[in-house]
Every structure is written in C-alpha cells, then in structure tokens.
Tab-separated table of C-alpha atoms in Angstrom:
chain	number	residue	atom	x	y	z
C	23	UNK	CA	10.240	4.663	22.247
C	24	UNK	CA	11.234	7.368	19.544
C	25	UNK	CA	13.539	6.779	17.144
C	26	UNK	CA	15.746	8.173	14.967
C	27	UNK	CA	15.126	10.002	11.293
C	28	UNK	CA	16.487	6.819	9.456
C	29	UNK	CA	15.125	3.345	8.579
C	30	UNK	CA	13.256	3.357	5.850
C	31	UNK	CA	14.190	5.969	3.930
C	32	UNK	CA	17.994	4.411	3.649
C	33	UNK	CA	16.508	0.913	3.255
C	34	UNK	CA	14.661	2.089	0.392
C	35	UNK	CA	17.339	3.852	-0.901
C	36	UNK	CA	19.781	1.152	-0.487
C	37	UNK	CA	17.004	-1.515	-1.766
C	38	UNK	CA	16.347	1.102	-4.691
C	39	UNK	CA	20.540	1.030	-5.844
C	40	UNK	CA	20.338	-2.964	-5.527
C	41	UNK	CA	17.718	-3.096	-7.834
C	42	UNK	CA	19.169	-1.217	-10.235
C	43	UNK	CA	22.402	-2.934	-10.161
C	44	UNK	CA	20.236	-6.433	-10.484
C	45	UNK	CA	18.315	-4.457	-13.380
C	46	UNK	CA	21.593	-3.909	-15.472
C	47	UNK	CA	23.042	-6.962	-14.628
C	48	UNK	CA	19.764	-8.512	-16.349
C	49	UNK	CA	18.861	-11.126	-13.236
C	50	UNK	CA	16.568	-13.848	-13.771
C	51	UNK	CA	13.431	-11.367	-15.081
C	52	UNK	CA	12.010	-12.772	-18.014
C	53	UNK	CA	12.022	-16.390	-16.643
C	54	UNK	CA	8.757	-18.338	-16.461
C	55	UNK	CA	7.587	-21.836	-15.881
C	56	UNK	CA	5.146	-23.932	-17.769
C	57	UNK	CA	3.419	-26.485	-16.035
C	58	UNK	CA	0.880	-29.229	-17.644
C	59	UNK	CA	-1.688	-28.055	-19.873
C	60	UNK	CA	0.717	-25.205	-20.356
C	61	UNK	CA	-0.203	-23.844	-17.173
C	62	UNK	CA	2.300	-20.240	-16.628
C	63	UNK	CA	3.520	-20.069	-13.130
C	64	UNK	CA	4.254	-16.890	-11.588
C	65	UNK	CA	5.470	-15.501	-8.444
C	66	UNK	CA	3.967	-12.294	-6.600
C	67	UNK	CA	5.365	-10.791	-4.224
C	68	UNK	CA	2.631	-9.802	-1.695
C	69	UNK	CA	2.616	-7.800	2.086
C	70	UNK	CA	0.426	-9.644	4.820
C	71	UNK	CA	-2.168	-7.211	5.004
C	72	UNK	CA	-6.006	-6.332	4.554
C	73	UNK	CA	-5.075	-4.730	1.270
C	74	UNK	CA	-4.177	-7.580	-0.620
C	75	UNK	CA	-7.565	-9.744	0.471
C	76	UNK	CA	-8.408	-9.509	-3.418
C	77	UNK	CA	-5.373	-11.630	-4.785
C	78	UNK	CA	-6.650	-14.337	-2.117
C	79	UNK	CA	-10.532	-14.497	-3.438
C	80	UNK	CA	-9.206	-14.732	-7.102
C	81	UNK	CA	-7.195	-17.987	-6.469
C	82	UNK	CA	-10.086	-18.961	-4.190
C	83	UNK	CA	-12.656	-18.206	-6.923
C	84	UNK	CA	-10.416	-19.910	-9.505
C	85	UNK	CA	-9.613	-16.627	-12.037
C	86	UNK	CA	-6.708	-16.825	-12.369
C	87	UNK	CA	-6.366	-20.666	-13.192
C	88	UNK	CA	-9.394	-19.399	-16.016
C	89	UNK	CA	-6.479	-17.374	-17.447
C	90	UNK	CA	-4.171	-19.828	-17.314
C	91	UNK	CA	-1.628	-19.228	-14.261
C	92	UNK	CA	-0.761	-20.575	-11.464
C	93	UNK	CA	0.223	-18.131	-8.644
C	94	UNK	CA	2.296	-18.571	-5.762
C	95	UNK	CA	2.231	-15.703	-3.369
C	96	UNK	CA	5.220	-14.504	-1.315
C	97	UNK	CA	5.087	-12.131	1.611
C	98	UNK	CA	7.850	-9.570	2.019
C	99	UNK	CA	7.449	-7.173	4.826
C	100	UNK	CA	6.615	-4.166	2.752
C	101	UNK	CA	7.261	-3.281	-0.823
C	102	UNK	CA	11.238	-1.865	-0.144
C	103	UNK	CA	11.588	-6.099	-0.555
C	104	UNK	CA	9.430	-6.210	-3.397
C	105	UNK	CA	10.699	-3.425	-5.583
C	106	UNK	CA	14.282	-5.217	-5.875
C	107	UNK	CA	12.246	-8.464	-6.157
C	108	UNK	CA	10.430	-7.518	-9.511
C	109	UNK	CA	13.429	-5.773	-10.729
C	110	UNK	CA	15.302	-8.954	-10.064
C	111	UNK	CA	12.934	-11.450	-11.170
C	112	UNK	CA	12.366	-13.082	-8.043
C	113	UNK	CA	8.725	-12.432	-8.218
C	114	UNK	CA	7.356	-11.896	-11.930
C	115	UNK	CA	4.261	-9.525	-9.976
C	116	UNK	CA	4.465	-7.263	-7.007
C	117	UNK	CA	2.570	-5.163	-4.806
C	118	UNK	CA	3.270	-1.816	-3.068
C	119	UNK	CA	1.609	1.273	-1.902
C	120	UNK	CA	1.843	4.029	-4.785
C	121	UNK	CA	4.477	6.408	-3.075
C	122	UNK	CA	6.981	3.900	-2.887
C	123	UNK	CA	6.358	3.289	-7.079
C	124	UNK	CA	6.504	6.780	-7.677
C	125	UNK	CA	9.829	7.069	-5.808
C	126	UNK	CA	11.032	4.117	-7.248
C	127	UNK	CA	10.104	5.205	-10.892
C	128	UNK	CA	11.428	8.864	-10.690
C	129	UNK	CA	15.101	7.041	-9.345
C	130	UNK	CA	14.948	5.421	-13.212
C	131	UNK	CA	13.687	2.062	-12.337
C	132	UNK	CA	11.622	0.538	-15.084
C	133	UNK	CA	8.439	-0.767	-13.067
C	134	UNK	CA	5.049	-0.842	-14.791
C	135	UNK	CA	1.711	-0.806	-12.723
C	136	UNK	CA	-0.553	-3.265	-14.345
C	137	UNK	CA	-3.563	-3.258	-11.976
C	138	UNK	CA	-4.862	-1.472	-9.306
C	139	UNK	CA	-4.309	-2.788	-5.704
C	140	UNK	CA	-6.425	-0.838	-2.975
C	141	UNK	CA	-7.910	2.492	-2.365
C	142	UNK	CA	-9.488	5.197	-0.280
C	143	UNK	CA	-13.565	4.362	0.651
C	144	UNK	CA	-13.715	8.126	0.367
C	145	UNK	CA	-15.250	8.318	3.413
C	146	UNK	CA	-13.928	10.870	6.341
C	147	UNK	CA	-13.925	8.810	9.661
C	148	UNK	CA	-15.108	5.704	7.538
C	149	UNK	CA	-11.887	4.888	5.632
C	150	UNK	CA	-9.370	2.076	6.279
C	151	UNK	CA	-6.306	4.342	7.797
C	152	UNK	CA	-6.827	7.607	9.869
C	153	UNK	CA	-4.966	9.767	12.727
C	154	UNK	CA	-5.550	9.107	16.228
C	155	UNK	CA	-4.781	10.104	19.319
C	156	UNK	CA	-5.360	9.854	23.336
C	157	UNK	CA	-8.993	10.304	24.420
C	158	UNK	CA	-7.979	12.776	26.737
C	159	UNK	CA	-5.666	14.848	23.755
C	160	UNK	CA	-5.961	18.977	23.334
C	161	UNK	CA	-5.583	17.762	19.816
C	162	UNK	CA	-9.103	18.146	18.492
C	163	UNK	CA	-7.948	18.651	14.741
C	164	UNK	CA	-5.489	17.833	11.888
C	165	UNK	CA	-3.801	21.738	12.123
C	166	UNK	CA	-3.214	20.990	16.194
C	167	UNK	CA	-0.727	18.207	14.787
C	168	UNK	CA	1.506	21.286	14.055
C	169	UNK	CA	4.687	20.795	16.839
C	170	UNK	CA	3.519	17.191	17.529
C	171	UNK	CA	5.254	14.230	17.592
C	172	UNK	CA	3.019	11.757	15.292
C	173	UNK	CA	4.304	7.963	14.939
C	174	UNK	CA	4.193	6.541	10.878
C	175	UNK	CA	5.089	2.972	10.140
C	176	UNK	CA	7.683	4.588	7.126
C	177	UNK	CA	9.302	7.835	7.217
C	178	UNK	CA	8.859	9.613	3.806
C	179	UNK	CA	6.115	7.982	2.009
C	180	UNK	CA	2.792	7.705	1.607
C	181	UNK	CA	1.694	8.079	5.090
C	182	UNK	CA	3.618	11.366	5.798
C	183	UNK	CA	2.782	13.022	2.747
C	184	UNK	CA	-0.924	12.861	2.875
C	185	UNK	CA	-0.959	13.721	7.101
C	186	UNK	CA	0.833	16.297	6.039
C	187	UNK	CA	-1.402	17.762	3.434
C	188	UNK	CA	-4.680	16.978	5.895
C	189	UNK	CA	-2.510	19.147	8.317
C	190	UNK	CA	-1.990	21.810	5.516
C	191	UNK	CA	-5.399	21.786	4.449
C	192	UNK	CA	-6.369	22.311	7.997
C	193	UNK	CA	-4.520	25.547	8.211
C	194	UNK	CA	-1.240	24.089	10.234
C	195	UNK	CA	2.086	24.109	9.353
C	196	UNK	CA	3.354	20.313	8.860
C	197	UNK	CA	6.814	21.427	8.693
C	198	UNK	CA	6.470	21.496	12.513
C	199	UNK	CA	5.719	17.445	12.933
C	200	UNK	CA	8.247	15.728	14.204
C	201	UNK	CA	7.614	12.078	12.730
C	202	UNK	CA	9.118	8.832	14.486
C	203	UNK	CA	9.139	5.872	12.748
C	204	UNK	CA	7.417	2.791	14.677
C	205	UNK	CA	5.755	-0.407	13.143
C	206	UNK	CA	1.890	-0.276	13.062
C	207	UNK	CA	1.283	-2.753	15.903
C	208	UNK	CA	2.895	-1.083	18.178
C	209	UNK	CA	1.640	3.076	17.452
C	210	UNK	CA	-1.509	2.323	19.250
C	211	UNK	CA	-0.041	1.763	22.239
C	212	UNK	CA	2.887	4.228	21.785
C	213	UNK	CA	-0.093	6.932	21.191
C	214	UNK	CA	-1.909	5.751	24.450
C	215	UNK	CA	0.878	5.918	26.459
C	216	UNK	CA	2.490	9.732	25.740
C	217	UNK	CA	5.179	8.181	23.862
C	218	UNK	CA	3.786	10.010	20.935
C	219	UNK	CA	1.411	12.654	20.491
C	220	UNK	CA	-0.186	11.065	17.804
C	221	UNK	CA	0.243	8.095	15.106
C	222	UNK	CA	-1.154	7.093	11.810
C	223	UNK	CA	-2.278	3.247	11.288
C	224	UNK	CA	-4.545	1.395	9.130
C	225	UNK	CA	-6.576	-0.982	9.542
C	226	UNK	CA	-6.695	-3.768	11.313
C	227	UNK	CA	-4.697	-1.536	14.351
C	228	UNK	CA	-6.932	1.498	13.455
C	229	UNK	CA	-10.497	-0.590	14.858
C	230	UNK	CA	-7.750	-2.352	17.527
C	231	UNK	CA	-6.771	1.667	18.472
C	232	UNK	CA	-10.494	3.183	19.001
C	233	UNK	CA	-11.631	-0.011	20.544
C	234	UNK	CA	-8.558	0.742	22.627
C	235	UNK	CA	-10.267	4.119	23.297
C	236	UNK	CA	-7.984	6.129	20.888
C	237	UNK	CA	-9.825	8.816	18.744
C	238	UNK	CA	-9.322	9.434	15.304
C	239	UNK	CA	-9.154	13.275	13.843
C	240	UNK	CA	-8.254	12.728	10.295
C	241	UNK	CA	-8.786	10.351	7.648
C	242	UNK	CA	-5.512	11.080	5.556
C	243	UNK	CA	-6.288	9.124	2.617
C	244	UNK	CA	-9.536	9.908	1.828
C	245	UNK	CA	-9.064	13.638	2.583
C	246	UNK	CA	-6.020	13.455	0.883
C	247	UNK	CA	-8.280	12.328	-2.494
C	248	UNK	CA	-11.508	10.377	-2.115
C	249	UNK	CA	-10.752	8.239	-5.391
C	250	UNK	CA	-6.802	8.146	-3.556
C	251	UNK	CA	-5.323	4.874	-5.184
C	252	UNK	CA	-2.949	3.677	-1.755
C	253	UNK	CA	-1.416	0.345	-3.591
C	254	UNK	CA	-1.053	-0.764	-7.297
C	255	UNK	CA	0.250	-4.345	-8.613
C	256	UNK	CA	3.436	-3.814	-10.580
C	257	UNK	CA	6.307	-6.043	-12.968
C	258	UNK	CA	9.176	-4.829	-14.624
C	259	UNK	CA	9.177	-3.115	-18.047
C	260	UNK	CA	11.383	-5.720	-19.419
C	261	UNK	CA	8.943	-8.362	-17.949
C	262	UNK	CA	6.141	-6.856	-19.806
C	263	UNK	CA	8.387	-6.450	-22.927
C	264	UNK	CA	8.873	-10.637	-23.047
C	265	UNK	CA	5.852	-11.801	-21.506
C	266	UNK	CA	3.034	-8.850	-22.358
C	267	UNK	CA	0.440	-12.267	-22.964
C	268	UNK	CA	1.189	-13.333	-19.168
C	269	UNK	CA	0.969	-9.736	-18.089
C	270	UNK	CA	-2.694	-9.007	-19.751
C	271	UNK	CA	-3.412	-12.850	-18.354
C	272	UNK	CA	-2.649	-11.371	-14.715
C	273	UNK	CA	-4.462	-7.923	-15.173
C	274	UNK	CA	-7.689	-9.820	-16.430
C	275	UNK	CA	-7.808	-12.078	-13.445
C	276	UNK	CA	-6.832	-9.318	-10.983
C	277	UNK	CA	-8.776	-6.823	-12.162
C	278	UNK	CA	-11.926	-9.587	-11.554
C	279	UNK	CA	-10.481	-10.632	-8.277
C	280	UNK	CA	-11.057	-6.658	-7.203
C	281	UNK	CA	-14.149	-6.696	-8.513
C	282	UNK	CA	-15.411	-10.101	-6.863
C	283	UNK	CA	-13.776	-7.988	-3.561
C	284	UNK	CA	-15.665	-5.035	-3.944
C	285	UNK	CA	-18.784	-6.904	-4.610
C	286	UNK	CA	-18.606	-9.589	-1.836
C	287	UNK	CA	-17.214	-7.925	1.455
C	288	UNK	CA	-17.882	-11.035	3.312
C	289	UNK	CA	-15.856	-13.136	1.809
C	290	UNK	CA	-13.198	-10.253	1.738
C	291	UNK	CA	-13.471	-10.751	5.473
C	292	UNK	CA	-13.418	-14.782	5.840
C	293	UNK	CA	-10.026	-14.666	3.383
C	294	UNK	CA	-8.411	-12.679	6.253
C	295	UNK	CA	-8.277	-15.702	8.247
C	296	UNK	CA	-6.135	-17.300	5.802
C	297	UNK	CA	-3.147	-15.441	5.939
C	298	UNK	CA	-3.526	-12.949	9.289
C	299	UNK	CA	-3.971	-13.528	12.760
C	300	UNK	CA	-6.258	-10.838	13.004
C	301	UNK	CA	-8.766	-11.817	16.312
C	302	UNK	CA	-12.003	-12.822	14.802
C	303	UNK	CA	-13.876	-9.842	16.374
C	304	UNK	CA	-11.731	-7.369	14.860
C	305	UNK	CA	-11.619	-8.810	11.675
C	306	UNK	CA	-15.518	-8.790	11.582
C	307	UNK	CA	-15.135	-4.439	12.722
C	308	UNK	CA	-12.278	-3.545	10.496
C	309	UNK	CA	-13.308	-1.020	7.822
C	310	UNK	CA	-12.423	-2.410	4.866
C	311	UNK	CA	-10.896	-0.441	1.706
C	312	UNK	CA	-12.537	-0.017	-1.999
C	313	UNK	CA	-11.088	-2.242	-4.678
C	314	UNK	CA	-11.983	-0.794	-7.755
C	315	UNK	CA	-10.919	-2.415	-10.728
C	316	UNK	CA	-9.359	0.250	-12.664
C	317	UNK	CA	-6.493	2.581	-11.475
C	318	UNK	CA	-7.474	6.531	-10.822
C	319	UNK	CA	-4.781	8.007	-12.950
C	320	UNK	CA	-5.541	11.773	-11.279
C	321	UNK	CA	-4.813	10.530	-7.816
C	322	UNK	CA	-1.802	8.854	-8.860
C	323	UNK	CA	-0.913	12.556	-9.959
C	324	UNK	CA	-1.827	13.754	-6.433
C	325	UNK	CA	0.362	11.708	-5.146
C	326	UNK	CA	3.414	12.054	-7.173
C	327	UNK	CA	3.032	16.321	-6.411
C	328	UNK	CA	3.069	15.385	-2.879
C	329	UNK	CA	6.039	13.540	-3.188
C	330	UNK	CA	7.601	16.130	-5.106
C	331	UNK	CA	6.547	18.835	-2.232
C	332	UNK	CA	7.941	17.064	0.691
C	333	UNK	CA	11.136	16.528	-0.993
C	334	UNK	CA	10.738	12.579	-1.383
C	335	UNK	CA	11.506	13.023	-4.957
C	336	UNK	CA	13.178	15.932	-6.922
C	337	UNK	CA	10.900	15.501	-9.893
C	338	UNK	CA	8.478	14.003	-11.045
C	339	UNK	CA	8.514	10.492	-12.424
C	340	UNK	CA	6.635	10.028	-16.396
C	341	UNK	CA	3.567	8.099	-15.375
C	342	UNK	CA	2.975	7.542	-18.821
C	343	UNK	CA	5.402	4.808	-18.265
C	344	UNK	CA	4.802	3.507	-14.872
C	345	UNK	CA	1.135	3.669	-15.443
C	346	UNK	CA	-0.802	0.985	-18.144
C-alpha cells in the first residue's frame, strides 16, 4: 500500500518548469471570446470537489452572466494541471489550494490570486479536513503522530505542513512522520486496515471515515489558523495586465457567489449533486467549509512560513504580488 517519496512533488515540479517555458514562450494567455451582446467567455479551471460548490451557485444564481461572462468550467485533477493551465492560457481562471500558489509564486511564476476560494470553519473537530485514525489506535493525540506513518493525498504541501505544525504544537517532533502519498478515497480504508497509522482527508472521505468508525485527533487546518485560507482563485499577471476589466468582472461575481455560499448552506449542498457522486446521505453529513468573500492576507503568511520551514520553498514568495 505505501509508496514511495515521489509523485507529486516531481509532478509539480515538472508541471511548474512547463509552465514557465509556456510563460516565456507567451501561449495563448491574453485570448478571450466575445459572444452576443458582448458576452466575455472564459475558461476556469476547477478540481471536482466540495470546495469549489461556490463557482456552481454563482452560474446557478446567474452572477456572473450580471457581470457579463460566460463561464465554462474545466476539472483538472488538482491544481499541478491548473497552474500550467493559467500560465498557458488554457483556462483564463484557476483554482488551487494556497500552498501549491505559494510554491508556484516563489519558483518566479507570475500568478495573481483574485478571489478567495475556501477556508477553515475554525472549528476543532468541526472543520472540513482533520486526522484520523483506527478506533482501536494508542494514538490519542497530534504529538503521538511522532514515528507514525500518516497517509496525505500530496507529499509537500498544504496537508503536510499544517499536520506537521498541529504535531509541533502538540509537543512532537514531525520530523519523525513518515508520510506516504495515497489519493483521498482510498486513506480511509488504508488507515482502517494497518496500512497506515494514520491519514489526513477532507471532506466528503472525512464523514465517509468516522462513519466508517475512524476517529479524528486533529483538525489541521483550523488549528493550523482558524481564519486558514486552504484555496484561492488565481490568473496570470499578464492576464490581468490585458484584461484587468474581465478580471474585476470575475472577482465581483465570485466574491458574491461565496457569499450566496456562506449564506445558503443548503443549496451549497444540493449543487454537490451536480458535479460529484457523493451518496446522498453523506452529502447531507459532510461538514462543509467557510467561504468568506475576502482573502485573510495573515494566514496566507502562515502558510508561506510553513512552507518555508519544511523546506517546500527556500524563500519566501512577495505576496504583494500574488495577492490582490
């Protein structure tokens, strides 16, 4: 079941040098359609996942038609795809979890956040990703994760860096975690039978792993930061420098779509069901995220020290220019 220290870390690398490459050679970026009534077309390139319910509602609820653009969504498997995307021009808008930006941004890419795309409820043992383990585990905290073998869906990013600060906090040593990388439908199961010690998910495979009979011992997000922002929407810098009208077009309407989110979890549910298979009853447990509509520029910072501390990156990136 384990595997080895590689995967993501060299995809994102390797994903990271093709961007860059695209990004000199120029690509497409910059391109846009107009459709009747000078409609603006744009592409974003989304993950299937709970986080991105918001973008849904706001076609749904028609905002960002009231801004003038048409969207059409793409799903990549995680944002390693949708980094080179943006940079490319494939997708005009992106989305990906902060860590990835920040690594990303400090290796010279121009990106630019331009909205805020999920965050932390704040809430210890009431927060959309956590640690879990067997029922029956001698792990009973976050330091007792010390010379463990936890499972994380990407090796080197966001998920490692705040288990291992909940694990520092906690008074163990994280160098001691031995991570193996293993996609988040299958940790549950990898957790419940010995294959790992322990595994980080999010929702909807953290209600699927305590309904399972897993337990969860840390909430690594929000004990990480309680305002922690996990995902941002993002375009190129040389997007934004020939298209800043689209760009303040797309941060109006998401920025309502996150607030029509926040303020309507119901319907934040029922758009599951149009682009997940999650099983009805787990989509009516899972513990959904905030969506505020502004980014939390401090836990951005939190991040990017992390990052810096765990070696992801060797310094830190000027969030004055990834950051609006």
């Amino acid at each position: 079941m384990r595997r080895p220290f590689r995967g993501s870390s060299v995809l994102l690398a390797s994903a990271l040098v093709a961007a860059l490459a695209l990004s000199a050679c120029g690509g497409s970026d910059g391109e846009e359609a107009t459709g009747e009534g000078g409609t603006t077309s744009v592409t974003v390139g989304v993950i299937p996942i709970l986080d991105v319910a918001p973008v849904y509602l706001g076609i749904e609820q028609g905002f960002f038609k009231e801004q003038g653009l048409e969207l059409k969504l793409e799903t990549a498997q995680g944002g390693a795809a949708i980094v080179p995307g943006v940079m490319s021009g494939q997708y005009q808008f992106g989305f990906s979890n902060t860590t990835s930006l920040l690594v990303a941004a400090s290796q010279g890419l121009p990106l630019k956040a331009v909205a805020e795309g999920v965050a932390s409820t704040g809430e210890q043992g009431q927060d959309f990703g956590g640690i879990v383990v067997a029922a029956d585990s001698p792990i009973k905290t976050a330091a007792d994760l010390a010379g463990r073998r936890v499972a994380v869906n990407t090796l080197k990013n966001i998920n490692t860096t705040t288990t291992n600060k909940v694990v520092r906090d906690a008074g163990g040593d994280p160098s001691k975690i031995a991570y193996t990388e293993l996609a988040f439908p299958d940790i549950p199961a990898a957790v419940a039978g010995g294959d790992v010690d322990a595994g980080q998910v999010v929702e909807p495979f953290l209600t699927i792993a305590k309904k399972q009979g897993l337990r969860e011992i840390a909430s690594n997000f929000a004990q990480t930061d309680p305002e922690l922002t996990v995902g941002l929407y993002f375009t190129s810098q040389q997007y934004l420098g020939e298209h800043g009208d689209t760009v303040q077009k797309f941060t109006t309407a998401m920025q309502k779509s996150l607030k029509y989110a926040n303020d309507n979890p119901d319907a934040a549910r029922e758009v599951l069901s149009s682009y997940t298979k999650i099983e009805p009853d787990i989509q009516e447990a899972v513990t959904l995220p905030s969506w505020p509509d502004t980014i939390d520029t401090n836990s951005i910072s939190v991040l990017s020290k992390l990052a810096l501390d765990d070696g992801l990156i060797t310094s830190e990136p000027d969030l004055t220019r990834l950051l609006p």
